[in-house]
Amino acid sequence: MGDRLPARLRDLFEETFSSDNFGLSDLAVIAATIEALIHAEATARLRATYESLGKDVRAVMTKQEAADTIYSCMTTGFNASQFSPSQLESTRRAAVEAQETVAPDLT
């Protein structure tokens, strides 16, 4: 987590949590910080996926388009911007085929 935190915040963490005793409020601060980092990372991944699929982040989607976009985001990891829309679509189709083969009653 240290390399993802701004230096000022990292210093504050080190100063605040340098002892071996943690209270509920101390753990709440850590949990909130981790939650904020995860949210920022997920937002960046989803924006990269939107961009690689040529979608407008302000546009309204159908449920299926939203599901496909989220699926593309989750299956391409952090590098969604490195994939073309056709590559993302191929990945989605392959995953759907695999799911239909392995667990047809879940599709």
XYZ file of N, CA, C and O in Angstrom:
428
model
N 0.829 -1.180 0.000
C 0.000 0.000 0.000
C 0.879 1.250 0.000
O 0.480 2.263 -0.547
N 2.065 1.163 0.548
C 2.909 2.332 0.689
C 3.236 3.035 -0.607
O 3.244 4.258 -0.672
N 3.508 2.282 -1.666
C 3.883 2.914 -2.924
C 2.708 3.574 -3.633
O 2.886 4.361 -4.540
N 1.494 3.288 -3.211
C 0.309 3.897 -3.826
C -0.201 5.101 -3.045
O -1.073 5.799 -3.499
N 0.308 5.294 -1.863
C -0.113 6.426 -1.047
C 0.769 7.634 -1.329
O 1.975 7.496 -1.498
N 0.182 8.819 -1.336
C 1.012 10.023 -1.428
C 1.950 10.080 -0.216
O 1.611 9.603 0.877
N 3.121 10.650 -0.398
C 4.145 10.686 0.654
C 3.608 11.285 1.956
O 3.882 10.771 3.046
N 2.842 12.358 1.846
C 2.307 13.006 3.054
C 1.404 12.055 3.840
O 1.477 11.957 5.057
N 0.536 11.326 3.129
C -0.355 10.385 3.787
C 0.419 9.197 4.353
O 0.145 8.733 5.457
N 1.408 8.723 3.617
C 2.245 7.625 4.098
C 2.952 8.018 5.391
O 2.989 7.253 6.352
N 3.501 9.239 5.432
C 4.170 9.718 6.645
C 3.193 9.790 7.815
O 3.526 9.417 8.939
N 1.971 10.251 7.540
C 0.951 10.333 8.578
C 0.616 8.942 9.113
O 0.509 8.736 10.325
N 0.487 7.963 8.224
C 0.228 6.586 8.644
C 1.361 6.063 9.522
O 1.124 5.465 10.566
N 2.582 6.272 9.075
C 3.722 5.775 9.838
C 3.793 6.408 11.218
O 4.087 5.747 12.204
N 3.501 7.683 11.287
C 3.521 8.381 12.569
C 2.386 7.913 13.473
O 2.581 7.620 14.659
N 1.192 7.810 12.902
C 0.015 7.447 13.687
C 0.047 5.999 14.142
O -0.335 5.679 15.261
N 0.519 5.118 13.284
C 0.440 3.691 13.574
C 1.795 3.066 13.903
O 2.005 1.886 13.677
N 2.698 3.861 14.462
C 4.019 3.331 14.790
C 4.003 2.493 16.066
O 4.917 1.714 16.305
N 2.963 2.602 16.873
C 2.890 1.794 18.093
C 2.253 0.447 17.780
O 1.738 0.213 16.695
N 2.293 -0.447 18.756
C 1.725 -1.782 18.581
C 0.262 -1.847 18.999
O -0.358 -2.901 18.902
N -0.291 -0.757 19.468
C -1.679 -0.746 19.939
C -2.573 -0.032 18.936
O -2.321 1.099 18.552
N -3.638 -0.712 18.541
C -4.592 -0.137 17.597
C -5.973 -0.158 18.207
O -6.411 -1.176 18.741
N -6.657 0.945 18.085
C -8.037 1.014 18.541
C -8.974 0.908 17.355
O -8.545 0.850 16.193
N -10.245 0.880 17.645
C -11.257 0.780 16.594
C -11.136 1.936 15.604
O -11.210 1.733 14.395
N -10.930 3.149 16.096
C -10.831 4.299 15.194
C -9.589 4.200 14.308
O -9.623 4.603 13.144
N -8.494 3.635 14.830
C -7.289 3.447 14.024
C -7.552 2.467 12.874
O -7.172 2.703 11.723
N -8.214 1.374 13.199
C -8.533 0.387 12.169
C -9.535 0.934 11.165
O -9.468 0.612 9.975
N -10.448 1.782 11.624
C -11.418 2.395 10.713
C -10.711 3.291 9.697
O -11.075 3.315 8.519
N -9.679 4.009 10.139
C -8.914 4.863 9.230
C -8.208 4.011 8.178
O -8.228 4.331 6.983
N -7.618 2.911 8.602
C -6.939 2.019 7.652
C -7.948 1.451 6.657
O -7.717 1.448 5.445
N -9.082 0.968 7.155
C -10.106 0.392 6.283
C -10.630 1.422 5.281
O -10.806 1.114 4.098
N -10.871 2.635 5.738
C -11.376 3.687 4.849
C -10.347 4.037 3.777
O -10.702 4.272 2.615
N -9.078 4.053 4.151
C -8.024 4.355 3.180
C -7.939 3.264 2.124
O -7.860 3.543 0.922
N -7.973 2.017 2.557
C -7.924 0.902 1.610
C -9.141 0.941 0.693
O -9.031 0.746 -0.524
N -10.308 1.217 1.256
C -11.532 1.309 0.453
C -11.410 2.401 -0.606
O -11.793 2.207 -1.769
N -10.866 3.545 -0.238
C -10.703 4.650 -1.187
C -9.725 4.278 -2.303
O -9.948 4.608 -3.474
N -8.646 3.584 -1.950
C -7.677 3.157 -2.961
C -8.307 2.159 -3.933
O -8.103 2.236 -5.147
N -9.067 1.225 -3.403
C -9.732 0.229 -4.251
C -10.739 0.907 -5.179
O -10.821 0.596 -6.367
N -11.500 1.855 -4.642
C -12.482 2.569 -5.464
C -11.792 3.323 -6.599
O -12.237 3.274 -7.757
N -10.704 4.016 -6.290
C -9.981 4.770 -7.317
C -9.430 3.836 -8.393
O -9.492 4.137 -9.594
N -8.918 2.702 -7.978
C -8.371 1.731 -8.926
C -9.476 1.154 -9.814
O -9.316 1.036 -11.030
N -10.607 0.807 -9.223
C -11.727 0.251 -9.993
C -12.268 1.282 -10.980
O -12.598 0.941 -12.129
N -12.347 2.530 -10.562
C -12.820 3.594 -11.450
C -11.880 3.759 -12.636
O -12.325 3.882 -13.782
N -10.584 3.731 -12.378
C -9.599 3.867 -13.456
C -9.703 2.692 -14.427
O -9.647 2.882 -15.658
N -9.877 1.491 -13.905
C -10.014 0.315 -14.766
C -11.261 0.414 -15.631
O -11.235 0.111 -16.821
N -12.366 0.829 -15.029
C -13.613 0.927 -15.781
C -13.523 2.021 -16.841
O -13.983 1.842 -17.970
N -12.912 3.142 -16.516
C -12.731 4.213 -17.513
C -11.883 3.724 -18.682
O -12.179 4.021 -19.844
N -10.814 2.974 -18.397
C -9.965 2.425 -19.465
C -10.753 1.458 -20.333
O -10.589 1.429 -21.559
N -11.631 0.675 -19.716
C -12.459 -0.259 -20.475
C -13.430 0.500 -21.366
O -13.588 0.181 -22.547
N -14.092 1.516 -20.816
C -14.999 2.345 -21.620
C -14.249 2.902 -22.831
O -14.739 2.859 -23.957
N -13.063 3.438 -22.586
C -12.281 4.043 -23.662
C -11.922 3.012 -24.724
O -12.056 3.264 -25.919
N -11.482 1.831 -24.295
C -11.075 0.816 -25.267
C -12.260 0.285 -26.061
O -12.105 -0.152 -27.196
N -13.450 0.329 -25.478
C -14.656 -0.102 -26.187
C -15.305 1.035 -26.974
O -16.308 0.835 -27.653
N -14.751 2.238 -26.856
C -15.303 3.387 -27.564
C -16.627 3.861 -27.000
O -17.454 4.414 -27.712
N -16.837 3.655 -25.701
C -18.094 4.050 -25.062
C -17.930 5.390 -24.335
O -16.871 5.701 -23.830
N -19.014 6.143 -24.300
C -19.042 7.412 -23.578
C -19.447 7.122 -22.135
O -20.475 6.479 -21.896
N -18.658 7.592 -21.167
C -18.952 7.306 -19.759
C -20.262 7.943 -19.296
O -20.821 7.530 -18.283
N -20.773 8.911 -20.034
C -22.032 9.560 -19.668
C -23.234 8.945 -20.370
O -24.373 9.297 -20.070
N -22.995 8.021 -21.291
C -24.090 7.441 -22.071
C -24.887 6.437 -21.245
O -24.367 5.807 -20.327
N -26.156 6.311 -21.583
C -27.028 5.324 -20.958
C -26.867 4.010 -21.718
O -26.784 4.002 -22.942
N -26.790 2.900 -20.976
C -26.620 1.586 -21.593
C -27.796 0.690 -21.241
O -28.463 0.903 -20.236
N -27.954 -0.333 -22.055
C -28.908 -1.379 -21.695
C -28.265 -2.233 -20.602
O -27.052 -2.142 -20.360
N -29.057 -3.077 -19.960
C -28.506 -3.975 -18.942
C -27.443 -4.874 -19.545
O -26.399 -5.120 -18.939
N -27.686 -5.368 -20.762
C -26.722 -6.268 -21.404
C -25.423 -5.537 -21.727
O -24.337 -6.078 -21.528
N -25.509 -4.307 -22.225
C -24.300 -3.534 -22.524
C -23.503 -3.275 -21.248
O -22.275 -3.371 -21.248
N -24.208 -2.964 -20.173
C -23.534 -2.726 -18.896
C -22.853 -4.001 -18.410
O -21.698 -3.969 -17.976
N -23.558 -5.121 -18.497
C -22.971 -6.398 -18.076
C -21.749 -6.737 -18.917
O -20.725 -7.171 -18.387
N -21.838 -6.529 -20.225
C -20.701 -6.807 -21.106
C -19.515 -5.902 -20.796
O -18.362 -6.339 -20.806
N -19.789 -4.641 -20.514
C -18.714 -3.698 -20.194
C -18.039 -4.077 -18.886
O -16.805 -4.101 -18.795
N -18.829 -4.397 -17.882
C -18.254 -4.810 -16.598
C -17.468 -6.097 -16.769
O -16.361 -6.240 -16.234
N -18.014 -7.027 -17.539
C -17.308 -8.286 -17.774
C -15.968 -8.028 -18.463
O -14.943 -8.594 -18.078
N -15.961 -7.173 -19.473
C -14.713 -6.836 -20.157
C -13.715 -6.222 -19.189
O -12.535 -6.547 -19.214
N -14.204 -5.363 -18.324
C -13.343 -4.724 -17.331
C -12.729 -5.756 -16.403
O -11.533 -5.735 -16.128
N -13.547 -6.675 -15.927
C -13.073 -7.661 -14.962
C -12.146 -8.703 -15.592
O -11.248 -9.206 -14.946
N -12.349 -9.032 -16.860
C -11.540 -10.076 -17.481
C -10.248 -9.570 -18.089
O -9.347 -10.350 -18.347
N -10.149 -8.274 -18.320
C -8.923 -7.752 -18.914
C -7.999 -7.131 -17.881
O -6.912 -6.705 -18.214
N -8.406 -7.095 -16.638
C -7.525 -6.577 -15.598
C -7.225 -5.113 -15.771
O -8.059 -4.330 -16.196
N -6.006 -4.744 -15.475
C -5.603 -3.343 -15.469
C -5.201 -2.829 -16.839
O -4.885 -1.690 -16.999
N -5.176 -3.686 -17.837
C -4.663 -3.284 -19.135
C -5.737 -3.180 -20.204
O -5.471 -3.409 -21.371
N -6.948 -2.851 -19.818
C -8.041 -2.799 -20.786
C -7.736 -1.841 -21.929
O -8.134 -2.097 -23.065
N -7.017 -0.777 -21.665
C -6.725 0.200 -22.716
C -5.768 -0.353 -23.763
O -5.634 0.221 -24.833
N -5.125 -1.477 -23.489
C -4.195 -2.068 -24.444
C -4.887 -3.010 -25.423
O -4.270 -3.530 -26.337
N -6.189 -3.250 -25.223
C -6.926 -4.170 -26.068
C -7.865 -3.406 -26.985
O -8.460 -2.413 -26.592
N -8.011 -3.908 -28.194
C -8.962 -3.300 -29.125
C -10.370 -3.782 -28.778
O -10.527 -4.807 -28.115
N -11.389 -3.066 -29.243
C -12.754 -3.527 -28.992
C -13.001 -4.946 -29.504
O -13.690 -5.732 -28.864
N -12.417 -5.298 -30.646
C -12.632 -6.654 -31.179
C -11.966 -7.706 -30.290
O -12.506 -8.807 -30.121
N -10.810 -7.391 -29.707
C -10.167 -8.325 -28.784
C -11.011 -8.512 -27.525
O -11.160 -9.629 -27.030
N -11.563 -7.425 -27.016
C -12.413 -7.522 -25.838
C -13.672 -8.328 -26.143
O -14.100 -9.156 -25.341
N -14.244 -8.115 -27.318
C -15.436 -8.861 -27.702
C -15.120 -10.350 -27.872
O -15.889 -11.209 -27.465
N -13.970 -10.659 -28.444
C -13.560 -12.065 -28.584
C -13.399 -12.728 -27.225
O -13.805 -13.877 -27.026
N -12.823 -12.003 -26.286
C -12.652 -12.529 -24.930
C -14.013 -12.779 -24.290
O -14.233 -13.817 -23.671
N -14.927 -11.843 -24.460
C -16.263 -12.001 -23.894
C -16.968 -13.214 -24.497
O -17.543 -14.034 -23.786
N -16.898 -13.356 -25.828
C -17.554 -14.495 -26.487
C -16.954 -15.820 -26.021
O -17.679 -16.780 -25.777
N -15.631 -15.874 -25.891
C -14.973 -17.104 -25.433
C -15.405 -17.460 -24.018
O -15.637 -18.632 -23.701
N -15.538 -16.461 -23.174
C -15.961 -16.714 -21.792
C -17.401 -17.203 -21.750
O -17.730 -18.107 -20.987
N -18.269 -16.633 -22.583
C -19.664 -17.074 -22.627
C -19.731 -18.518 -23.111
O -20.444 -19.347 -22.542
N -18.966 -18.857 -24.139
C -18.935 -20.237 -24.643
C -18.436 -21.198 -23.564
O -18.992 -22.283 -23.397
N -17.402 -20.795 -22.856
C -16.861 -21.651 -21.784
C -17.904 -21.856 -20.697
O -18.090 -22.973 -20.205
N -18.589 -20.788 -20.335
C -19.612 -20.898 -19.297
C -20.751 -21.796 -19.759
O -21.252 -22.602 -18.994
N -21.156 -21.686 -21.007
C -22.229 -22.528 -21.530
C -21.819 -23.993 -21.535
O -22.653 -24.876 -21.322
N -20.535 -24.272 -21.746
C -20.045 -25.648 -21.759
C -19.919 -26.209 -20.337
O -20.357 -27.322 -20.058
N -19.337 -25.410 -19.445
C -19.056 -25.878 -18.088
C -20.302 -25.855 -17.202
O -20.535 -26.774 -16.428
N -21.087 -24.785 -17.305
C -22.263 -24.644 -16.441
C -23.431 -24.106 -17.244
O -23.845 -22.956 -17.083
N -23.998 -24.934 -18.126
C -25.067 -24.441 -19.006
C -26.298 -23.937 -18.271
O -26.992 -23.051 -18.768
N -26.573 -24.458 -17.081
C -27.762 -24.013 -16.352
C -27.576 -22.650 -15.704
O -28.525 -22.076 -15.185
N -26.366 -22.082 -15.756
C -26.127 -20.757 -15.173
C -26.210 -19.647 -16.223
O -26.117 -18.485 -15.878
N -26.357 -20.014 -17.472
C -26.396 -18.994 -18.525
C -27.807 -18.554 -18.818
O -28.764 -19.158 -18.458
